[in-house]
Amino acid sequence: MKKRSAIWAFVPLLSLLLTACGGDSYPELELPDVSALETVHAVCEDVRFDYPDGKWTLAGQDPAQLYLTQTLEDSASVAVTVRFEAASTKLTESDLRDLKKEMLSADMDFMEAAAAEFRSVDGERVAYLDIVVSDMDRYLDAILEAAGLTEADLADMGGRDALLESMPATSQLMFYFNRGADLYSVSGVYFNEDQKN
């Protein structure tokens, strides 16, 4: 399984991506009813998906990135990333352990797992991780390092204290699922429980 950093994870639109195909019995993941929404079809690099028209704005292509339109101008925008991960026939318990280990490695100990387990969506097994950031100061350091920003860049953005004050407490959701012989992910960051759905 291809591994990647989880610093830039985003809130999921999984309900628009998954279709029933049967599988093992896991706790059902409750998703919002999207049947009444008008959707837009998107094709971005290796993924194809539908998203709610007007509610989300497609802003990136590789990986596919969508922003919750009402938060697009906010300093804390709710966003979703949809990407092809790798060729994989079925997610295993070992894969789930590897994902959790990667997310919560020693250098990422400013995050905790609220959940890291298999769930079911319409009878299909998905790897589900709900990660809570427990130390925003260290989280900011990781973001700055990942973005290659210097202290001067930080000062230009208003300084550390201003950034920390404007950054709400952050949680991340990640879903991994198979389509045929391929593994995909939908991941996102959310700032309050209302945004989780």
PDB file of C-alpha atoms in Angstrom:
ATOM      1  CA  MET A   1       0.000   0.000   0.000  1.00  0.00           C
ATOM      2  CA  LYS A   2       1.329   3.415  -0.935  1.00  0.00           C
ATOM      3  CA  LYS A   3       1.988   5.496   2.177  1.00  0.00           C
ATOM      4  CA  ARG A   4       1.676   9.257   2.437  1.00  0.00           C
ATOM      5  CA  SER A   5       1.686  12.041   4.985  1.00  0.00           C
ATOM      6  CA  ALA A   6      -1.648  12.809   6.605  1.00  0.00           C
ATOM      7  CA  ILE A   7      -0.944  16.457   7.396  1.00  0.00           C
ATOM      8  CA  TRP A   8      -3.261  17.642   4.603  1.00  0.00           C
ATOM      9  CA  ALA A   9      -6.270  15.381   5.180  1.00  0.00           C
ATOM     10  CA  PHE A  10      -9.792  16.628   4.344  1.00  0.00           C
ATOM     11  CA  VAL A  11     -13.500  16.015   5.211  1.00  0.00           C
ATOM     12  CA  PRO A  12     -15.117  13.169   3.245  1.00  0.00           C
ATOM     13  CA  LEU A  13     -17.824  13.064   0.584  1.00  0.00           C
ATOM     14  CA  LEU A  14     -17.802   9.290   0.820  1.00  0.00           C
ATOM     15  CA  SER A  15     -21.568   9.010   0.467  1.00  0.00           C
ATOM     16  CA  LEU A  16     -21.238  10.258  -3.114  1.00  0.00           C
ATOM     17  CA  LEU A  17     -18.480   7.814  -4.031  1.00  0.00           C
ATOM     18  CA  LEU A  18     -19.500   4.427  -2.705  1.00  0.00           C
ATOM     19  CA  THR A  19     -21.962   1.942  -4.131  1.00  0.00           C
ATOM     20  CA  ALA A  20     -23.152  -1.277  -2.561  1.00  0.00           C
ATOM     21  CA  CYS A  21     -21.140  -4.364  -3.413  1.00  0.00           C
ATOM     22  CA  GLY A  22     -21.470  -6.605  -0.356  1.00  0.00           C
ATOM     23  CA  GLY A  23     -18.796  -7.553   2.119  1.00  0.00           C
ATOM     24  CA  ASP A  24     -17.932  -8.396   5.701  1.00  0.00           C
ATOM     25  CA  SER A  25     -20.062  -7.289   8.632  1.00  0.00           C
ATOM     26  CA  TYR A  26     -18.741  -4.140  10.317  1.00  0.00           C
ATOM     27  CA  PRO A  27     -20.455  -1.310  12.194  1.00  0.00           C
ATOM     28  CA  GLU A  28     -22.506   0.720   9.734  1.00  0.00           C
ATOM     29  CA  LEU A  29     -21.194   4.222   9.147  1.00  0.00           C
ATOM     30  CA  GLU A  30     -24.024   6.752   9.279  1.00  0.00           C
ATOM     31  CA  LEU A  31     -23.873   9.097   6.310  1.00  0.00           C
ATOM     32  CA  PRO A  32     -26.119  12.050   5.438  1.00  0.00           C
ATOM     33  CA  ASP A  33     -28.927  11.534   2.932  1.00  0.00           C
ATOM     34  CA  VAL A  34     -27.744  13.055  -0.358  1.00  0.00           C
ATOM     35  CA  SER A  35     -30.489  11.670  -2.619  1.00  0.00           C
ATOM     36  CA  ALA A  36     -32.179  15.065  -3.075  1.00  0.00           C
ATOM     37  CA  LEU A  37     -28.983  16.930  -3.992  1.00  0.00           C
ATOM     38  CA  GLU A  38     -28.132  17.970  -7.533  1.00  0.00           C
ATOM     39  CA  THR A  39     -24.635  16.794  -8.323  1.00  0.00           C
ATOM     40  CA  VAL A  40     -21.796  17.644 -10.673  1.00  0.00           C
ATOM     41  CA  HIS A  41     -19.709  14.878 -12.259  1.00  0.00           C
ATOM     42  CA  ALA A  42     -15.945  15.389 -12.021  1.00  0.00           C
ATOM     43  CA  VAL A  43     -13.033  13.629 -13.695  1.00  0.00           C
ATOM     44  CA  CYS A  44      -9.665  14.464 -12.126  1.00  0.00           C
ATOM     45  CA  GLU A  45      -6.555  12.506 -13.061  1.00  0.00           C
ATOM     46  CA  ASP A  46      -7.285   8.933 -11.883  1.00  0.00           C
ATOM     47  CA  VAL A  47     -10.619   9.519 -10.107  1.00  0.00           C
ATOM     48  CA  ARG A  48     -14.206  10.115 -11.165  1.00  0.00           C
ATOM     49  CA  PHE A  49     -16.882  11.198  -8.696  1.00  0.00           C
ATOM     50  CA  ASP A  50     -19.970  13.317  -8.151  1.00  0.00           C
ATOM     51  CA  TYR A  51     -20.243  16.186  -5.678  1.00  0.00           C
ATOM     52  CA  PRO A  52     -23.131  18.460  -4.571  1.00  0.00           C
ATOM     53  CA  ASP A  53     -23.630  21.362  -6.991  1.00  0.00           C
ATOM     54  CA  GLY A  54     -23.212  24.745  -5.313  1.00  0.00           C
ATOM     55  CA  LYS A  55     -22.350  23.338  -1.904  1.00  0.00           C
ATOM     56  CA  TRP A  56     -18.793  22.380  -2.898  1.00  0.00           C
ATOM     57  CA  THR A  57     -16.256  24.023  -5.222  1.00  0.00           C
ATOM     58  CA  LEU A  58     -13.732  21.945  -7.172  1.00  0.00           C
ATOM     59  CA  ALA A  59     -10.384  23.724  -6.876  1.00  0.00           C
ATOM     60  CA  GLY A  60      -7.672  21.153  -7.520  1.00  0.00           C
ATOM     61  CA  GLN A  61      -7.151  18.347 -10.008  1.00  0.00           C
ATOM     62  CA  ASP A  62      -4.266  16.174  -8.782  1.00  0.00           C
ATOM     63  CA  PRO A  63      -5.323  15.145  -6.255  1.00  0.00           C
ATOM     64  CA  ALA A  64      -8.936  16.217  -6.642  1.00  0.00           C
ATOM     65  CA  GLN A  65      -9.659  18.914  -4.053  1.00  0.00           C
ATOM     66  CA  LEU A  66     -13.038  20.332  -3.156  1.00  0.00           C
ATOM     67  CA  TYR A  67     -13.885  23.119  -0.722  1.00  0.00           C
ATOM     68  CA  LEU A  68     -17.141  23.608   1.158  1.00  0.00           C
ATOM     69  CA  THR A  69     -18.292  26.719  -0.689  1.00  0.00           C
ATOM     70  CA  GLN A  70     -19.548  28.582   2.384  1.00  0.00           C
ATOM     71  CA  THR A  71     -16.086  28.255   3.993  1.00  0.00           C
ATOM     72  CA  LEU A  72     -14.039  28.957   0.850  1.00  0.00           C
ATOM     73  CA  GLU A  73     -12.982  32.438   2.002  1.00  0.00           C
ATOM     74  CA  ASP A  74     -12.522  31.452   5.658  1.00  0.00           C
ATOM     75  CA  SER A  75      -9.101  31.006   7.217  1.00  0.00           C
ATOM     76  CA  ALA A  76     -10.331  27.533   8.215  1.00  0.00           C
ATOM     77  CA  SER A  77     -11.815  26.187   4.991  1.00  0.00           C
ATOM     78  CA  VAL A  78     -13.467  22.776   5.076  1.00  0.00           C
ATOM     79  CA  ALA A  79     -12.050  20.758   2.211  1.00  0.00           C
ATOM     80  CA  VAL A  80     -12.006  17.242   0.777  1.00  0.00           C
ATOM     81  CA  THR A  81      -9.294  15.390  -1.098  1.00  0.00           C
ATOM     82  CA  VAL A  82     -10.172  12.438  -3.336  1.00  0.00           C
ATOM     83  CA  ARG A  83      -7.299  10.399  -4.735  1.00  0.00           C
ATOM     84  CA  PHE A  84      -6.208   7.147  -6.308  1.00  0.00           C
ATOM     85  CA  GLU A  85      -3.788   5.462  -3.908  1.00  0.00           C
ATOM     86  CA  ALA A  86      -2.550   2.212  -5.439  1.00  0.00           C
ATOM     87  CA  ALA A  87      -3.464  -1.083  -7.025  1.00  0.00           C
ATOM     88  CA  SER A  88      -4.901  -3.225  -4.214  1.00  0.00           C
ATOM     89  CA  THR A  89      -7.441  -6.003  -4.369  1.00  0.00           C
ATOM     90  CA  LYS A  90      -8.748  -5.800  -0.801  1.00  0.00           C
ATOM     91  CA  LEU A  91      -7.937  -3.817   2.321  1.00  0.00           C
ATOM     92  CA  THR A  92      -6.544  -6.039   5.045  1.00  0.00           C
ATOM     93  CA  GLU A  93      -6.174  -5.773   8.818  1.00  0.00           C
ATOM     94  CA  SER A  94      -2.462  -5.250   8.172  1.00  0.00           C
ATOM     95  CA  ASP A  95      -3.239  -2.284   5.896  1.00  0.00           C
ATOM     96  CA  LEU A  96      -5.369  -0.712   8.622  1.00  0.00           C
ATOM     97  CA  ARG A  97      -2.601  -1.193  11.195  1.00  0.00           C
ATOM     98  CA  ASP A  98      -0.098   0.403   8.790  1.00  0.00           C
ATOM     99  CA  LEU A  99      -2.367   3.401   8.205  1.00  0.00           C
ATOM    100  CA  LYS A 100      -2.853   3.925  11.929  1.00  0.00           C
ATOM    101  CA  LYS A 101       0.866   3.505  12.589  1.00  0.00           C
ATOM    102  CA  GLU A 102       1.688   6.064   9.877  1.00  0.00           C
ATOM    103  CA  MET A 103      -0.844   8.570  11.206  1.00  0.00           C
ATOM    104  CA  LEU A 104       0.244   8.197  14.807  1.00  0.00           C
ATOM    105  CA  SER A 105       3.997   7.725  14.371  1.00  0.00           C
ATOM    106  CA  ALA A 106       6.418   9.129  16.948  1.00  0.00           C
ATOM    107  CA  ASP A 107       6.865  12.364  14.972  1.00  0.00           C
ATOM    108  CA  MET A 108       3.067  12.778  14.737  1.00  0.00           C
ATOM    109  CA  ASP A 109       2.337  12.268  18.441  1.00  0.00           C
ATOM    110  CA  PHE A 110       0.395  15.532  18.522  1.00  0.00           C
ATOM    111  CA  MET A 111      -2.535  13.540  17.078  1.00  0.00           C
ATOM    112  CA  GLU A 112      -4.723  10.852  18.642  1.00  0.00           C
ATOM    113  CA  ALA A 113      -7.071   8.310  17.068  1.00  0.00           C
ATOM    114  CA  ALA A 114     -10.717   8.715  18.050  1.00  0.00           C
ATOM    115  CA  ALA A 115     -11.335   5.753  15.716  1.00  0.00           C
ATOM    116  CA  ALA A 116      -9.181   3.530  13.503  1.00  0.00           C
ATOM    117  CA  GLU A 117     -11.230   0.567  12.335  1.00  0.00           C
ATOM    118  CA  PHE A 118     -13.153  -1.020   9.531  1.00  0.00           C
ATOM    119  CA  ARG A 119     -16.683   0.280   9.012  1.00  0.00           C
ATOM    120  CA  SER A 120     -19.417  -0.612   6.557  1.00  0.00           C
ATOM    121  CA  VAL A 121     -21.090   1.671   3.999  1.00  0.00           C
ATOM    122  CA  ASP A 122     -24.005  -0.012   2.236  1.00  0.00           C
ATOM    123  CA  GLY A 123     -22.431  -3.376   3.063  1.00  0.00           C
ATOM    124  CA  GLU A 124     -18.991  -2.434   1.746  1.00  0.00           C
ATOM    125  CA  ARG A 125     -15.968  -2.461   4.045  1.00  0.00           C
ATOM    126  CA  VAL A 126     -14.000   0.778   4.327  1.00  0.00           C
ATOM    127  CA  ALA A 127     -11.004   1.673   6.489  1.00  0.00           C
ATOM    128  CA  TYR A 128     -12.125   4.559   8.702  1.00  0.00           C
ATOM    129  CA  LEU A 129      -9.810   6.811  10.705  1.00  0.00           C
ATOM    130  CA  ASP A 130     -10.963   9.762  12.804  1.00  0.00           C
ATOM    131  CA  ILE A 131      -7.897  11.631  14.044  1.00  0.00           C
ATOM    132  CA  VAL A 132      -7.973  14.474  16.588  1.00  0.00           C
ATOM    133  CA  VAL A 133      -5.168  17.025  16.840  1.00  0.00           C
ATOM    134  CA  SER A 134      -4.282  17.292  20.535  1.00  0.00           C
ATOM    135  CA  ASP A 135      -1.452  19.854  20.302  1.00  0.00           C
ATOM    136  CA  MET A 136      -2.184  22.708  17.887  1.00  0.00           C
ATOM    137  CA  ASP A 137       1.230  24.335  18.411  1.00  0.00           C
ATOM    138  CA  ARG A 138       3.070  21.214  17.219  1.00  0.00           C
ATOM    139  CA  TYR A 139       0.495  20.710  14.447  1.00  0.00           C
ATOM    140  CA  LEU A 140       1.292  24.208  13.160  1.00  0.00           C
ATOM    141  CA  ASP A 141       5.018  23.345  13.218  1.00  0.00           C
ATOM    142  CA  ALA A 142       4.332  20.253  11.114  1.00  0.00           C
ATOM    143  CA  ILE A 143       2.265  22.242   8.598  1.00  0.00           C
ATOM    144  CA  LEU A 144       4.972  24.905   8.307  1.00  0.00           C
ATOM    145  CA  GLU A 145       7.659  22.260   7.828  1.00  0.00           C
ATOM    146  CA  ALA A 146       5.599  20.374   5.227  1.00  0.00           C
ATOM    147  CA  ALA A 147       5.004  23.634   3.336  1.00  0.00           C
ATOM    148  CA  GLY A 148       8.694  24.618   3.554  1.00  0.00           C
ATOM    149  CA  LEU A 149       7.919  27.939   5.256  1.00  0.00           C
ATOM    150  CA  THR A 150      10.557  29.956   7.101  1.00  0.00           C
ATOM    151  CA  GLU A 151      10.294  32.135  10.221  1.00  0.00           C
ATOM    152  CA  ALA A 152      10.159  35.154   7.875  1.00  0.00           C
ATOM    153  CA  ASP A 153       7.173  33.585   6.078  1.00  0.00           C
ATOM    154  CA  LEU A 154       5.556  32.993   9.446  1.00  0.00           C
ATOM    155  CA  ALA A 155       6.080  36.653  10.398  1.00  0.00           C
ATOM    156  CA  ASP A 156       4.547  37.754   7.064  1.00  0.00           C
ATOM    157  CA  MET A 157       1.432  35.739   7.939  1.00  0.00           C
ATOM    158  CA  GLY A 158       1.033  37.627  11.213  1.00  0.00           C
ATOM    159  CA  GLY A 159       3.213  35.512  13.462  1.00  0.00           C
ATOM    160  CA  ARG A 160       2.758  32.266  15.362  1.00  0.00           C
ATOM    161  CA  ASP A 161       0.310  33.586  17.976  1.00  0.00           C
ATOM    162  CA  ALA A 162      -1.976  35.106  15.335  1.00  0.00           C
ATOM    163  CA  LEU A 163      -1.973  31.884  13.319  1.00  0.00           C
ATOM    164  CA  LEU A 164      -2.690  29.734  16.358  1.00  0.00           C
ATOM    165  CA  GLU A 165      -5.510  32.071  17.394  1.00  0.00           C
ATOM    166  CA  SER A 166      -7.085  31.833  13.937  1.00  0.00           C
ATOM    167  CA  MET A 167      -6.671  28.028  13.706  1.00  0.00           C
ATOM    168  CA  PRO A 168      -9.642  26.255  15.231  1.00  0.00           C
ATOM    169  CA  ALA A 169      -9.245  22.871  16.883  1.00  0.00           C
ATOM    170  CA  THR A 170      -8.823  20.419  14.053  1.00  0.00           C
ATOM    171  CA  SER A 171      -9.908  16.846  13.430  1.00  0.00           C
ATOM    172  CA  GLN A 172      -9.319  14.690  10.377  1.00  0.00           C
ATOM    173  CA  LEU A 173     -11.360  11.947   8.757  1.00  0.00           C
ATOM    174  CA  MET A 174      -9.904   9.436   6.340  1.00  0.00           C
ATOM    175  CA  PHE A 175     -11.605   6.685   4.352  1.00  0.00           C
ATOM    176  CA  TYR A 176      -9.881   4.073   2.220  1.00  0.00           C
ATOM    177  CA  PHE A 177     -11.903   1.798  -0.059  1.00  0.00           C
ATOM    178  CA  ASN A 178     -11.505  -0.499  -3.033  1.00  0.00           C
ATOM    179  CA  ARG A 179     -13.047  -0.152  -6.473  1.00  0.00           C
ATOM    180  CA  GLY A 180     -12.200  -3.214  -8.513  1.00  0.00           C
ATOM    181  CA  ALA A 181      -8.440  -3.726  -8.255  1.00  0.00           C
ATOM    182  CA  ASP A 182      -7.742  -0.146  -7.125  1.00  0.00           C
ATOM    183  CA  LEU A 183      -7.512   1.557  -3.750  1.00  0.00           C
ATOM    184  CA  TYR A 184      -8.887   5.084  -3.302  1.00  0.00           C
ATOM    185  CA  SER A 185      -9.011   7.516  -0.411  1.00  0.00           C
ATOM    186  CA  VAL A 186     -11.305  10.332   0.606  1.00  0.00           C
ATOM    187  CA  SER A 187      -9.948  12.452   3.413  1.00  0.00           C
ATOM    188  CA  GLY A 188     -10.795  15.699   5.094  1.00  0.00           C
ATOM    189  CA  VAL A 189     -10.355  18.138   7.935  1.00  0.00           C
ATOM    190  CA  TYR A 190     -13.265  19.359  10.024  1.00  0.00           C
ATOM    191  CA  PHE A 191     -13.492  21.915  12.793  1.00  0.00           C
ATOM    192  CA  ASN A 192     -16.803  21.110  14.501  1.00  0.00           C
ATOM    193  CA  GLU A 193     -19.199  18.172  14.698  1.00  0.00           C
ATOM    194  CA  ASP A 194     -21.683  19.756  12.244  1.00  0.00           C
ATOM    195  CA  GLN A 195     -19.002  19.717   9.553  1.00  0.00           C
ATOM    196  CA  LYS A 196     -18.254  16.047  10.135  1.00  0.00           C
ATOM    197  CA  ASN A 197     -21.298  15.060   8.061  1.00  0.00           C
TER     198      ASN A 197
END
